[in-house]
Amino acid sequence: MSVFDVLKERGFIQQMTHEDEIRQLLEKEKVTFYIGFDPTADSLTVGHFLQLMVMGHMQRHGHRPIALLGGGTTMVGDPSGKSDMRKMLGKEDIARNAECFKKQMEKFIDFSDGKAVMANNADWLLSLNYVDFLREIGSHFSVNRMLQAECFKTRMESGLTFMEFNYMVMQGYDFLELFRRFNCTLQLGGDDQWSNIIAGVELVRKIEAKPVLGMTFTLLTTSDGKKMGKTEKGAVWLDPQKTPPYDFYQYWRNVADSEVKRCLALLTFLPMTEVNRLGNLKDQEINQAKKILAFEMTKMIHGEEEAQKAQKAAETLFEGGADLQDVPTSPIGQGLLGQGIIEVLFACQIIPTKSEGRRLIAQGGLYVNSAKVESIDLKVTAELFKDGMMMIRKGKKGYHKVVIK
RNA sequence: GGUGAGGUUCCCGAGUGGCCAAAGGGAACAGACUGUAAAUCUGUCGGCGAAGCCUUCGGAGGUUCGAAUCCUCCCCUCACCA
């Protein structure tokens, strides 16, 4: 089975510039391909992870991935699919973010012995000469055509700066550079990158007269079209500092029934027979599939040990048990003893404001050691700490352990 | 640069001198129902609080007993024209 069939079967593929050529190429040759990642934050997200899964599948079938860090393109910012211009990032921030990306990627992709390449488009974009670039590259782009591009559509109403308008040209140029440097003949990316990918494919074909190819993958969205990987706290990050393994596990443990199969196919390496079996479970049974999804993903990203911990903590809290060791914990100082419950929760950042704490108690949504808090006047005393800890439950699933420092 | 339309609480969007912490919708949170799911229903949804107080409607001033609403200047966005 070629990697093309694998990607197709698992539901990755969205659009292709030349379907037959891509299929044949992937079956017959070892292909060097690239996916670009713009370091706009200091951690990758699950959206990036989907791209890394693709890289993983490709690499397993002997193809050579290039992970292209957008040190140059991030200076400009991709307008695709965004309704507003992104805040401009400084060079130092971008470089630091790129380092973070790099470290995280190395956990999933094997970069040893040239099995994969890490590149950064800052290396060629930042030193470009404006006029030379316009003459050599800009002359191959038709503004008339660019304006038709899907990725600018939303921006044609709300406004698009010339800076961002050039993003497509820069990404097109990336492909040309990678083709020249590494004989990279295939660009992959999320479906929001379709316009940018076409730009690159056409540019290389015009200048080099070589049949390079492009293909996009499904975006990680829920069935009603919303982006997945978002929580009330923001994105689901791969960095354990930003999204703790327990929260990460819980996110996937709680995905909607209708997403389970898709997530298993896209975000794990489980064989499709298993994915189909698990994804077709019904009612209560499908919780098994969610546990496996959550465990597998946590394992890939945070390691087996963390995955075990997260799973154990979750089972203890939701299914009963004694081992509370791995539940998220907030330490408090001695000085908070005798204070009101709201003060303590606020200090632990379990509640963002005191008003919200009051509201929570008024609505009966706060529990201390499994007992509903009836009054906002409850004082936190030493008696509430059993075995040195106080269990807080916010709503149905927000568990926190509070311990005294 | 000219002309026109705008900038409202997380988002969309009403509000054009007191009844406005500001309609409605979305998101979010809590409760009921459940399977740590979805859908549905109910409640909450600026902050601090016992009442009450404080901060908010692009920014800075001003008029007024009283301004998101009126005036002045400034900043920004969009459309058409140049």
Coordinates of C-alpha atoms (C1' of nucleotides) in Angstrom, one line a residue, chain A residues 156-159 232 250 253-254 256-257 283-284 286-287 290 314 318 353-355 358-360 363-365 395-397, chain B residues 11-12 26-39 42-50 77-80:
Chain A
M156 CA -11.4 41.9 0.2
E157 CA -14.1 43.2 2.4
S158 CA -12.3 44.0 5.6
G159 CA -9.1 45.2 4.1
E232 CA -11.9 28.4 26.8
Q250 CA -9.0 15.5 28.9
R253 CA -11.2 12.3 26.2
N254 CA -14.1 14.7 25.7
A256 CA -17.8 14.6 20.4
D257 CA -18.8 11.1 19.4
D283 CA -23.4 5.0 23.0
Q284 CA -21.6 4.3 26.2
I286 CA -17.6 4.7 22.5
N287 CA -16.0 6.0 25.6
K290 CA -12.2 8.1 23.4
A314 CA -8.8 10.7 35.1
F318 CA -14.3 10.0 37.3
T353 CA -12.3 36.6 39.3
K354 CA -14.0 36.6 42.7
S355 CA -17.3 37.4 41.1
R358 CA -19.5 33.8 44.0
R359 CA -21.5 33.0 40.9
L360 CA -20.2 29.5 40.9
Q363 CA -25.3 28.2 41.2
G364 CA -24.2 25.2 43.1
G365 CA -21.2 24.4 41.0
G395 CA -18.6 22.2 37.7
K396 CA -18.7 18.6 36.6
K397 CA -15.2 18.0 35.5
Chain B
rC11 C1' -17.2 38.1 19.0
rC12 C1' -21.4 39.9 15.9
rG26 C1' -23.1 33.7 19.3
rA27 C1' -19.3 31.9 22.5
rA28 C1' -18.4 30.7 27.5
rC29 C1' -19.8 29.1 32.6
rA30 C1' -23.3 26.7 36.1
rG31 C1' -27.8 23.5 36.9
rA32 C1' -31.3 19.5 35.0
rC33 C1' -31.0 15.3 31.7
rU34 C1' -26.7 11.9 30.4
rG35 C1' -22.0 8.4 28.8
rU36 C1' -16.4 13.0 31.4
rA37 C1' -20.6 12.9 24.4
rA38 C1' -24.3 15.5 21.5
rA39 C1' -29.1 17.7 21.5
rU42 C1' -33.2 26.6 33.0
rG43 C1' -30.0 30.2 35.0
rU44 C1' -25.5 33.3 34.8
rC45 C1' -22.5 36.1 31.8
rG46 C1' -17.5 44.1 33.6
rG47 C1' -15.2 44.4 38.7
rC48 C1' -15.5 44.7 44.2
rG49 C1' -19.4 44.0 47.6
rA50 C1' -24.4 43.2 52.6
rU77 C1' -11.0 51.2 9.6
rC78 C1' -13.9 50.7 5.1
rA79 C1' -16.0 52.3 0.2
rC80 C1' -15.7 55.4 -4.1

